Coordinates of C-alpha atoms in Angstrom, one line a residue:
Chain X
X1 CA 54.0 242.1 110.3
X2 CA 51.2 241.1 112.7
X3 CA 52.8 242.8 115.6
X4 CA 56.5 242.4 115.1
X5 CA 58.5 245.5 115.9
X6 CA 55.2 247.4 115.4
X7 CA 56.0 250.3 117.7
X8 CA 59.2 252.3 118.1
X9 CA 59.8 251.4 121.7
X10 CA 59.0 247.7 121.7
X11 CA 61.1 247.4 118.5
X12 CA 64.1 247.9 120.7
X13 CA 63.0 245.2 123.2
X14 CA 62.5 242.0 121.2
X15 CA 62.4 239.7 124.2
X16 CA 59.2 241.4 125.4
X17 CA 57.7 242.0 121.9
X18 CA 54.4 240.1 121.6
X19 CA 54.2 239.3 117.9
X20 CA 51.1 237.1 117.3
X21 CA 48.3 235.7 119.3
X22 CA 46.2 232.6 118.2
X23 CA 43.0 231.2 119.8
X24 CA 41.1 228.3 118.3
X25 CA 39.2 225.2 119.1
X26 CA 41.8 222.5 118.8
X27 CA 41.1 220.6 115.6
X28 CA 42.3 217.2 117.0
X29 CA 40.9 217.8 120.5
X30 CA 37.7 219.8 119.9
X31 CA 36.8 219.7 123.6
X32 CA 39.7 222.0 124.2
X33 CA 40.9 225.5 123.2
X34 CA 44.4 226.3 122.1
X35 CA 45.9 229.6 123.0
X36 CA 49.3 230.7 121.6
X37 CA 51.3 233.8 122.2
X38 CA 54.5 234.5 120.3
X39 CA 57.4 236.7 121.3
X40 CA 60.9 237.5 120.1
X41 CA 60.4 238.3 116.4
X42 CA 62.4 237.7 113.2
X43 CA 64.8 235.2 114.7
X44 CA 67.6 234.3 112.3
X45 CA 68.0 230.5 113.0
X46 CA 71.8 230.8 113.0
X47 CA 71.9 233.4 115.7
X48 CA 74.5 231.7 118.0
X49 CA 76.4 231.3 120.2
X50 CA 73.8 233.0 122.4
X51 CA 70.7 231.5 120.9
X52 CA 67.3 233.1 121.5
X53 CA 65.5 232.6 124.8
X54 CA 62.6 234.1 126.8
X55 CA 63.5 236.9 129.3
X56 CA 63.9 235.9 132.9
X57 CA 63.1 239.5 133.7
X58 CA 59.8 239.6 131.7
X59 CA 56.3 238.6 132.8
X60 CA 54.5 236.9 130.0
X61 CA 50.7 236.6 130.2
X62 CA 47.8 235.3 128.3
X63 CA 44.5 236.8 129.4
X64 CA 40.9 235.7 128.9
X65 CA 37.8 237.9 129.3
X66 CA 34.6 235.9 129.5
X67 CA 32.1 238.4 130.6
X68 CA 32.5 241.3 128.1
X69 CA 34.1 243.9 130.3
X70 CA 37.5 243.8 128.7
X71 CA 39.1 242.9 132.0
X72 CA 40.9 239.6 132.5
X73 CA 38.7 237.0 134.3
X74 CA 41.5 234.4 133.9
X75 CA 45.2 235.1 133.4
X76 CA 47.9 232.6 132.8
X77 CA 51.3 233.9 133.9
X78 CA 54.6 232.5 132.6
X79 CA 57.9 233.3 134.4
X80 CA 61.2 231.9 133.1
X81 CA 64.4 231.0 134.7
X82 CA 67.7 230.3 133.0
X83 CA 70.2 227.8 134.3
X84 CA 73.8 227.7 133.2
X85 CA 75.7 224.4 133.8
X86 CA 79.2 225.6 133.0
X87 CA 79.9 229.3 133.0
X88 CA 83.5 228.7 131.9
X89 CA 82.7 227.9 128.3
X90 CA 81.2 230.1 125.6
X91 CA 79.3 227.2 124.1
X92 CA 75.5 226.8 124.3
X93 CA 76.1 223.1 124.1
X94 CA 79.3 221.0 124.4
X95 CA 78.0 218.0 122.4
X96 CA 74.8 216.7 120.9
X97 CA 71.6 217.6 122.9
X98 CA 69.7 214.3 122.7
X99 CA 67.4 214.9 125.7
X100 CA 66.1 217.8 127.7
X101 CA 68.4 216.8 130.6
X102 CA 71.4 216.2 128.4
X103 CA 74.6 217.2 130.2
X104 CA 75.8 218.6 126.9
X105 CA 73.2 221.4 127.0
X106 CA 74.8 224.2 128.9
X107 CA 72.2 226.9 128.9
X108 CA 68.7 225.7 129.7
X109 CA 65.5 227.5 130.5
X110 CA 62.6 226.5 132.7
X111 CA 59.4 228.1 133.5
X112 CA 56.5 228.3 136.0
X113 CA 52.8 228.5 134.9
X114 CA 50.3 230.1 137.2
X115 CA 46.6 230.6 136.6
X116 CA 45.0 233.6 138.3
X117 CA 41.2 233.9 138.7
X118 CA 39.3 237.2 138.7
X119 CA 39.0 237.0 142.5
X120 CA 42.7 236.8 142.9
X121 CA 42.8 233.1 143.5
X122 CA 46.1 231.7 142.2
X123 CA 47.1 228.2 141.3
X124 CA 50.5 227.1 140.2
X125 CA 49.9 224.7 137.4
X126 CA 53.5 223.7 136.8
X127 CA 56.9 224.5 138.1
X128 CA 60.4 224.1 136.6
X129 CA 59.0 223.0 133.3
X130 CA 61.7 222.6 130.7
X131 CA 61.8 224.5 127.4
X132 CA 63.4 222.8 124.4
X133 CA 66.7 224.1 123.1
X134 CA 66.8 226.3 120.0
X135 CA 67.2 224.3 116.8
X136 CA 70.9 224.6 116.1
X137 CA 71.7 221.9 113.5
X138 CA 72.1 218.2 112.9
X139 CA 75.2 217.9 115.1
X140 CA 73.8 219.8 118.1
X141 CA 70.1 219.0 118.0
X142 CA 70.0 215.8 115.9
X143 CA 66.4 214.9 116.6
X144 CA 64.8 218.2 117.2
X145 CA 61.2 217.0 116.9
X146 CA 61.6 214.6 119.7
X147 CA 63.2 217.3 121.9
X148 CA 60.3 219.6 121.3
X149 CA 57.8 216.8 121.9
X150 CA 59.4 216.1 125.3
X151 CA 58.9 219.8 126.1
X152 CA 55.1 219.4 126.0
X153 CA 54.0 219.2 129.6
X154 CA 50.7 217.9 130.9
X155 CA 48.8 220.2 133.3
X156 CA 46.4 219.4 136.0
X157 CA 42.8 219.4 134.8
X158 CA 43.5 218.0 131.3
X159 CA 45.6 220.8 129.8
X160 CA 49.0 220.9 128.2
X161 CA 51.6 223.6 127.8
X162 CA 54.7 224.3 125.6
X163 CA 57.1 227.1 125.6
X164 CA 60.0 227.3 123.2
X165 CA 61.2 228.1 119.7
X166 CA 59.0 227.5 116.7
X167 CA 59.0 228.4 113.0
X168 CA 57.4 231.7 112.4
X169 CA 53.8 231.0 111.5
X170 CA 52.8 234.4 110.2
X171 CA 53.2 234.6 106.4
X172 CA 53.4 237.8 104.5
X173 CA 55.3 239.5 101.7
X174 CA 56.8 241.9 104.2
X175 CA 59.2 243.6 101.9
X176 CA 56.5 244.5 99.5
X177 CA 53.7 245.4 101.9
X178 CA 55.8 248.1 103.6
X179 CA 57.1 249.4 100.3
X180 CA 54.2 251.8 99.8
X181 CA 51.6 248.9 100.2
X182 CA 53.0 247.2 97.1
X183 CA 51.3 243.9 96.4
X184 CA 53.5 242.2 94.0
X185 CA 50.8 240.3 92.1
X186 CA 48.9 243.6 91.6
X187 CA 51.8 246.0 91.2
X188 CA 50.8 246.7 87.6
X189 CA 47.9 248.6 89.1
X190 CA 50.1 250.5 91.6
X191 CA 50.7 254.2 91.4
X192 CA 54.3 253.3 90.5
X193 CA 53.5 250.4 88.2
X194 CA 55.8 247.4 87.5
X195 CA 55.1 244.0 86.0
X196 CA 53.2 241.7 88.4
X197 CA 55.3 239.2 90.2
X198 CA 54.6 236.3 92.6
X199 CA 54.7 237.3 96.2
X200 CA 57.7 236.5 98.5
X201 CA 57.1 234.8 101.9
X202 CA 59.5 236.9 103.9
X203 CA 59.2 235.0 107.2
X204 CA 59.2 231.4 106.2
X205 CA 62.8 230.8 107.3
X206 CA 62.6 232.8 110.5
X207 CA 61.8 231.6 114.0
X208 CA 59.9 232.9 117.0
X209 CA 59.4 231.9 120.6
X210 CA 55.9 230.5 121.4
X211 CA 54.0 230.0 124.6
X212 CA 51.2 227.5 123.8
X213 CA 48.5 226.4 126.1
X214 CA 45.7 223.9 125.5
X215 CA 43.0 223.7 128.1
X216 CA 39.4 222.4 128.3
X217 CA 36.8 224.9 126.9
X218 CA 34.9 224.9 130.1
X219 CA 38.0 226.1 132.0
X220 CA 37.8 229.4 130.1
X221 CA 34.1 230.1 129.6
X222 CA 31.9 232.1 132.0
X223 CA 30.3 229.8 134.7
X224 CA 32.3 226.9 133.0
X225 CA 29.7 226.8 130.2
X226 CA 30.1 223.7 128.1
X227 CA 29.8 225.6 124.8
X228 CA 26.8 223.7 123.4
X229 CA 25.1 226.7 121.7
X230 CA 27.0 229.2 119.6
X231 CA 24.2 231.8 120.3
X232 CA 24.8 231.7 124.0
X233 CA 27.0 234.7 125.0
X234 CA 28.9 232.5 127.4
X235 CA 30.3 230.7 124.4
X236 CA 32.4 233.7 123.5
X237 CA 35.8 234.5 125.1
X238 CA 38.1 237.4 124.4
X239 CA 41.8 236.7 124.4
X240 CA 44.9 238.9 124.5
X241 CA 48.5 238.5 125.5
X242 CA 51.0 240.8 127.0
X243 CA 54.5 241.3 128.3
X244 CA 55.5 243.4 131.3
X245 CA 58.8 244.6 132.8
X246 CA 59.5 245.8 136.3
X247 CA 59.4 249.5 136.7
X248 CA 63.0 250.1 137.5
X249 CA 66.2 248.5 136.1
X250 CA 69.5 249.3 137.7
X251 CA 72.6 249.0 135.6
X252 CA 75.5 249.1 138.0
X253 CA 79.1 248.8 136.9
X254 CA 80.4 245.3 137.3
X255 CA 77.0 243.9 138.4
X256 CA 74.2 242.1 136.7
X257 CA 71.2 244.4 136.1
X258 CA 68.8 244.5 139.0
X259 CA 65.1 245.0 138.7
X260 CA 62.6 246.3 141.1
X261 CA 59.1 247.7 141.4
X262 CA 55.7 246.7 140.1
X263 CA 55.2 245.2 136.7
X264 CA 54.5 247.6 133.9
X265 CA 53.0 246.3 130.6
X266 CA 55.3 247.1 127.6
X267 CA 53.6 245.0 124.9
X268 CA 50.2 243.6 124.2
X269 CA 48.2 242.1 121.3
X270 CA 44.8 240.8 120.5
X271 CA 43.9 241.1 116.8
X272 CA 46.7 240.7 114.3
X273 CA 47.9 244.0 112.8
X274 CA 45.9 246.2 115.2
X275 CA 48.8 248.3 116.5
X276 CA 50.8 247.6 113.3
X277 CA 48.5 249.3 110.8
X278 CA 45.5 250.8 112.7
X279 CA 47.2 252.8 115.4
X280 CA 49.2 255.9 114.2
X281 CA 52.9 256.3 114.9
X282 CA 52.5 258.8 117.7
X283 CA 50.2 256.5 119.7
X284 CA 51.8 253.1 119.2
X285 CA 54.0 253.2 122.3
X286 CA 51.0 254.4 124.4
X287 CA 48.8 251.6 123.0
X288 CA 51.3 249.0 124.1
X289 CA 51.1 250.3 127.7
X290 CA 47.3 250.5 127.9
X291 CA 44.9 247.8 128.6
X292 CA 42.1 246.7 126.2
X293 CA 39.6 248.3 128.5
X294 CA 41.1 251.7 127.4
X295 CA 40.6 251.1 123.7
X296 CA 37.7 253.5 123.3
X297 CA 40.4 256.1 122.6
X298 CA 41.3 254.1 119.5
X299 CA 37.8 253.6 118.0
X300 CA 38.3 256.5 115.6
X301 CA 41.3 254.9 114.0
X302 CA 39.2 251.8 113.3
X303 CA 36.3 253.7 112.0
X304 CA 38.5 255.6 109.6
X305 CA 41.5 253.4 108.9
X306 CA 44.5 254.9 107.2
X307 CA 44.9 251.9 104.9
X308 CA 41.3 252.5 103.5
X309 CA 42.4 256.0 102.5
X310 CA 45.8 254.9 101.1
X311 CA 44.5 252.1 98.8
X312 CA 42.6 254.4 96.4
X313 CA 45.6 256.7 96.3
X314 CA 48.2 254.0 95.7
X315 CA 46.0 252.1 93.3
X316 CA 44.4 254.9 91.3
X317 CA 41.0 254.1 89.8
X318 CA 41.0 250.6 91.3
X319 CA 38.9 251.3 94.5
X320 CA 36.3 254.0 93.5
X321 CA 33.7 252.6 95.9
X322 CA 36.1 252.5 98.8
X323 CA 37.2 256.1 98.0
X324 CA 33.6 257.2 98.2
X325 CA 33.0 255.4 101.5
X326 CA 33.4 258.1 104.2
X327 CA 31.0 256.7 106.8
X328 CA 32.5 255.3 110.0
X329 CA 33.5 251.7 109.5
X330 CA 31.1 250.0 111.9
X331 CA 32.0 246.7 110.2
X332 CA 35.6 247.0 111.3
X333 CA 34.6 248.1 114.8
X334 CA 32.6 244.9 115.1
X335 CA 35.4 242.7 113.7
X336 CA 38.1 244.2 115.9
X337 CA 36.6 245.9 118.9
X338 CA 33.2 244.4 119.9
X339 CA 32.8 241.2 118.1
X340 CA 30.2 240.4 115.4
X341 CA 26.6 240.5 116.7
X342 CA 24.1 237.7 116.0
X343 CA 22.0 238.2 112.9
X344 CA 24.8 239.5 110.5
X345 CA 26.3 236.2 109.6
X346 CA 24.2 233.0 109.5
X347 CA 25.1 230.7 112.3
X348 CA 27.6 233.0 113.9
X349 CA 28.3 235.6 116.5
X350 CA 31.2 236.5 118.7
X351 CA 29.8 239.6 120.2
X352 CA 31.1 240.5 123.7
X353 CA 29.1 243.7 124.2
X354 CA 29.4 247.3 123.3
X355 CA 32.6 248.0 125.2
X356 CA 35.3 248.4 122.5
X357 CA 38.5 246.5 123.2
X358 CA 41.1 244.9 121.0
X359 CA 40.5 241.2 121.8
X360 CA 40.7 238.1 119.8
X361 CA 37.2 236.9 120.2
X362 CA 36.5 233.2 119.9
X363 CA 33.1 231.5 119.9
X364 CA 34.2 228.1 121.4
X365 CA 30.8 226.5 120.4
X366 CA 31.7 226.7 116.7
X367 CA 33.4 223.3 115.9
X368 CA 36.6 223.1 114.0
X369 CA 36.1 223.0 110.2
X370 CA 36.5 219.7 108.4
X371 CA 37.8 221.6 105.4
X372 CA 39.3 224.8 106.7
X373 CA 39.5 227.9 104.5
X374 CA 42.5 230.2 105.0
X375 CA 40.2 233.2 104.5
X376 CA 38.2 232.3 107.6
X377 CA 34.8 233.8 107.8
X378 CA 35.4 235.7 104.5
X379 CA 35.8 232.3 103.0
X380 CA 32.7 230.9 104.6
X381 CA 34.6 229.1 107.3
X382 CA 33.1 230.1 110.7
X383 CA 35.9 228.5 112.6
X384 CA 38.5 230.9 111.2
X385 CA 39.6 234.5 111.8
X386 CA 38.0 236.7 113.0
X387 CA 36.4 233.9 115.0
X388 CA 39.6 233.6 117.0
X389 CA 42.6 232.9 114.8
X390 CA 44.2 229.7 113.6
X391 CA 47.9 229.3 112.8
X392 CA 47.2 229.0 109.1
X393 CA 44.6 231.8 108.7
X394 CA 45.7 234.3 106.1
X395 CA 45.0 237.3 108.3
X396 CA 46.8 239.8 106.1
X397 CA 44.5 239.0 103.2
X398 CA 41.4 238.9 105.4
X399 CA 42.1 242.2 107.0
X400 CA 43.2 243.9 103.7
X401 CA 39.9 242.8 102.1
X402 CA 37.9 243.9 105.1
X403 CA 39.5 247.3 105.2
X404 CA 39.0 247.6 101.5
X405 CA 35.3 247.2 101.9
X406 CA 34.6 243.4 101.7
X407 CA 32.7 243.5 105.0
X408 CA 30.9 246.8 104.7
X409 CA 27.8 245.2 103.2
X410 CA 27.2 243.6 106.6
X411 CA 26.4 247.2 107.7
X412 CA 25.0 248.6 104.5
X413 CA 23.4 246.2 102.1
X414 CA 23.4 248.8 99.3
X415 CA 27.2 249.0 99.3
X416 CA 29.0 247.0 96.6
X417 CA 32.7 246.3 97.2
X418 CA 35.1 247.2 94.4
X419 CA 35.8 244.3 92.0
X420 CA 39.5 244.4 93.0
X421 CA 38.8 243.6 96.6
X422 CA 38.6 239.9 95.9
X423 CA 42.0 240.1 94.3
X424 CA 43.7 241.8 97.3
X425 CA 46.1 239.4 99.0
X426 CA 49.0 239.4 101.3
X427 CA 50.8 238.0 98.3
X428 CA 51.9 234.6 99.6
X429 CA 50.3 231.2 99.9
X430 CA 50.1 229.6 103.4
X431 CA 52.8 227.3 104.7
X432 CA 52.4 223.5 104.5
X433 CA 54.5 222.7 107.5
X434 CA 52.1 223.4 110.3
X435 CA 51.6 220.6 112.7
X436 CA 48.3 218.8 113.0
X437 CA 48.7 218.6 116.7
X438 CA 49.7 220.7 119.7
X439 CA 51.6 223.1 119.5
X440 CA 50.6 223.4 115.8
X441 CA 53.3 225.9 114.9
X442 CA 56.0 224.1 112.9
X443 CA 59.4 222.9 113.9
X444 CA 61.8 225.8 114.0
X445 CA 64.4 226.2 111.2
X446 CA 67.8 225.1 112.2
X447 CA 70.9 227.4 112.0
X448 CA 72.8 224.9 110.0
X449 CA 70.0 224.4 107.4
X450 CA 69.2 228.1 107.1
X451 CA 72.5 229.9 107.6
X452 CA 71.1 233.0 106.0
X453 CA 67.4 233.6 105.6
Chain Y
X1 CA 44.4 238.5 155.7
X2 CA 41.7 239.6 153.3
X3 CA 42.0 238.2 149.8
X4 CA 43.5 240.4 147.2
X5 CA 41.7 241.3 144.1
X6 CA 42.9 240.1 140.7
X7 CA 44.1 243.5 139.7
X8 CA 46.0 244.1 142.9
X9 CA 47.7 240.7 142.5
X10 CA 48.6 241.2 138.9
X11 CA 49.9 244.7 139.4
X12 CA 51.4 243.9 142.8
X13 CA 51.3 247.5 143.6
X14 CA 49.5 249.1 146.5
X15 CA 49.1 252.6 147.7
X16 CA 47.7 253.2 151.0
X17 CA 48.1 253.1 154.7
X18 CA 51.5 252.5 156.1
X19 CA 52.1 251.9 159.8
X20 CA 54.8 254.1 161.0
X21 CA 56.6 251.4 162.9
X22 CA 57.0 249.4 159.8
X23 CA 59.1 252.1 158.2
X24 CA 62.5 253.6 159.0
X25 CA 63.8 257.0 159.7
X26 CA 62.1 259.8 157.8
X27 CA 59.4 257.5 156.5
X28 CA 58.0 257.0 160.0
X29 CA 56.4 260.5 159.8
X30 CA 55.6 260.3 156.1
X31 CA 51.9 260.7 155.1
X32 CA 50.7 258.1 152.6
X33 CA 49.3 259.4 149.4
X34 CA 46.1 258.0 147.9
X35 CA 47.3 258.2 144.3
X36 CA 44.5 255.9 143.4
X37 CA 41.6 254.3 145.3
X38 CA 42.9 251.2 147.0
X39 CA 41.0 248.2 145.9
X40 CA 38.8 246.6 148.5
X41 CA 40.7 243.9 150.3
X42 CA 44.1 245.1 149.4
X43 CA 46.8 243.8 151.7
X44 CA 48.0 246.3 154.3
X45 CA 50.5 248.3 152.4
X46 CA 52.4 249.3 155.5
X47 CA 52.8 245.8 156.8
X48 CA 53.8 244.6 153.4
X49 CA 56.1 247.5 152.9
X50 CA 57.7 246.7 156.2
X51 CA 58.3 243.1 155.3
X52 CA 59.5 244.1 151.9
X53 CA 61.9 246.6 153.4
X54 CA 63.1 243.9 155.7
X55 CA 63.5 241.3 153.0
X56 CA 65.2 243.9 150.7
X57 CA 67.6 244.6 153.5
X58 CA 68.2 240.9 154.2
X59 CA 68.5 239.9 150.6
X60 CA 70.4 242.9 149.5
X61 CA 67.6 243.6 147.0
X62 CA 67.5 247.0 145.5
X63 CA 65.3 249.6 147.2
X64 CA 64.7 252.7 145.0
X65 CA 63.3 256.0 146.1
X66 CA 61.6 258.0 143.3
X67 CA 60.8 261.6 143.9
X68 CA 57.6 261.8 141.9
X69 CA 56.7 265.4 142.4
X70 CA 59.1 267.8 144.0
X71 CA 56.5 270.5 144.6
X72 CA 54.2 268.3 146.7
X73 CA 56.9 266.2 148.3
X74 CA 55.6 263.0 146.7
X75 CA 58.0 260.1 146.9
X76 CA 57.7 256.5 146.0
X77 CA 59.6 253.5 147.5
X78 CA 60.1 250.7 145.0
X79 CA 61.2 247.3 146.2
X80 CA 60.4 243.8 145.1
X81 CA 57.3 244.1 143.0
X82 CA 55.8 246.9 145.1
X83 CA 55.6 250.6 145.0
X84 CA 54.4 252.7 147.9
X85 CA 53.9 256.4 147.5
X86 CA 54.1 258.9 150.3
X87 CA 53.9 262.7 150.7
X88 CA 57.0 263.7 152.7
X89 CA 58.1 267.3 151.8
X90 CA 60.8 267.2 154.4
X91 CA 62.4 264.1 153.0
X92 CA 62.1 265.4 149.5
X93 CA 63.6 268.7 150.4
X94 CA 66.5 266.8 152.1
X95 CA 67.1 264.7 149.1
X96 CA 67.0 267.7 146.7
X97 CA 69.5 269.4 149.0
X98 CA 71.8 266.4 148.8
X99 CA 71.3 266.1 145.0
X100 CA 72.3 269.8 144.6
X101 CA 75.6 269.2 146.4
X102 CA 78.7 268.7 144.2

């Protein structure tokens, strides 16, 4: 999955596992940018009585680099605090939760949002902001949409924020893709052929915890540029998210765990699938602990991606041009590590400079598409991935096709991608339940309605 | 107080000068280690460490000593969200002696 359980160490620490990052010009408020960072992967909706929640002991952050040095110029920090009304019951709720201050809701979570500037200036944007409960079922959370709506908080300066459970937005045929890169619709061409089948959306009934932030474009751009010209370098921002834990945790018999020491990053994410399928197993934990500024060490894995070597082996005779392509993949370096320079794609650039770093690069001067294409730039839609990432973008298909050679003609006009590249797919159609407004990710599935996903 | 840099704030870790009076016992004679260049404008580590030590004591917060390198006597104090590293071979030797006791 995009970055769900993508490294051995973070797979054991789901509360700190950063699963997806989205950054896009808000379609319904095009003067703003929406940033979303998801955590806590693969939530079974019926996971009670201790339903999912953010970690009070985790520092969640969304970072923005607006000058191309792969260092955060702006950071939004989120710290959570859980409050238990009645410690003498095992119940999450003792009756219907009809409002965020319902006395029936026994275990509530609140958070503080702080914005930090490059010079160290800090501003608390909101304190004790309420999260919604998890979606339990019709008896416990009878009007979930209203509860979630009430958990959207306005921020000073025209922004808004939400933190809480959402339906997983990342769609993929997970069971097939990690079964030797099987793509069900194309499995008749696989090294171990079987009849083709429709893909299976493995994550449609799972939930995730989202931190969503919508702020004016000019609050993110360098020198508060108003993003009037897509060619202006100040129109491009680089976005990534992270989770950190304190250096020491003490488990003392009969005591709650205690934490001390500086924060240490344990998870991070910019582009979807970077650590998942680009970084080799022996480096995945390390990558999660490093900052984007250190990503030069990973350029070689982008220039020679393992998936590009596997495709011709697992689909014999289907990818002869890809098999013959041995040059470093400068196209993938541009897409994932530097941004795409001007002059390669008409009317577009999201180049942040030559310093390689895994950032989700968004040109905020590109307006939202009136008719979005889920294949983003590969589908001719300049407002989609890899220009940032929207919730509905089919990033699995886009990246599969790019790795398989679809984008190499940007570098070498004489290269012709294999015919099968246009047939490559993550295997599943996009969801239809995304919201048309903030926070865009759909209402989480309830435990009652999805007792077993 | 000089303004902290973004990175020093985010990491909340400082390595640098400690005033002896801010520390207790063996740490009063410890030599601070420049494990990494202190960012310009970093808050005085010793003063902060002292207040951290005081607040840790008052609030019963954990204070952890980490012997980073036995051979050089490098030891870190972790409390709150701070970590201060010193070179104190005598303290490390004392701790190792204690650790070796049954």
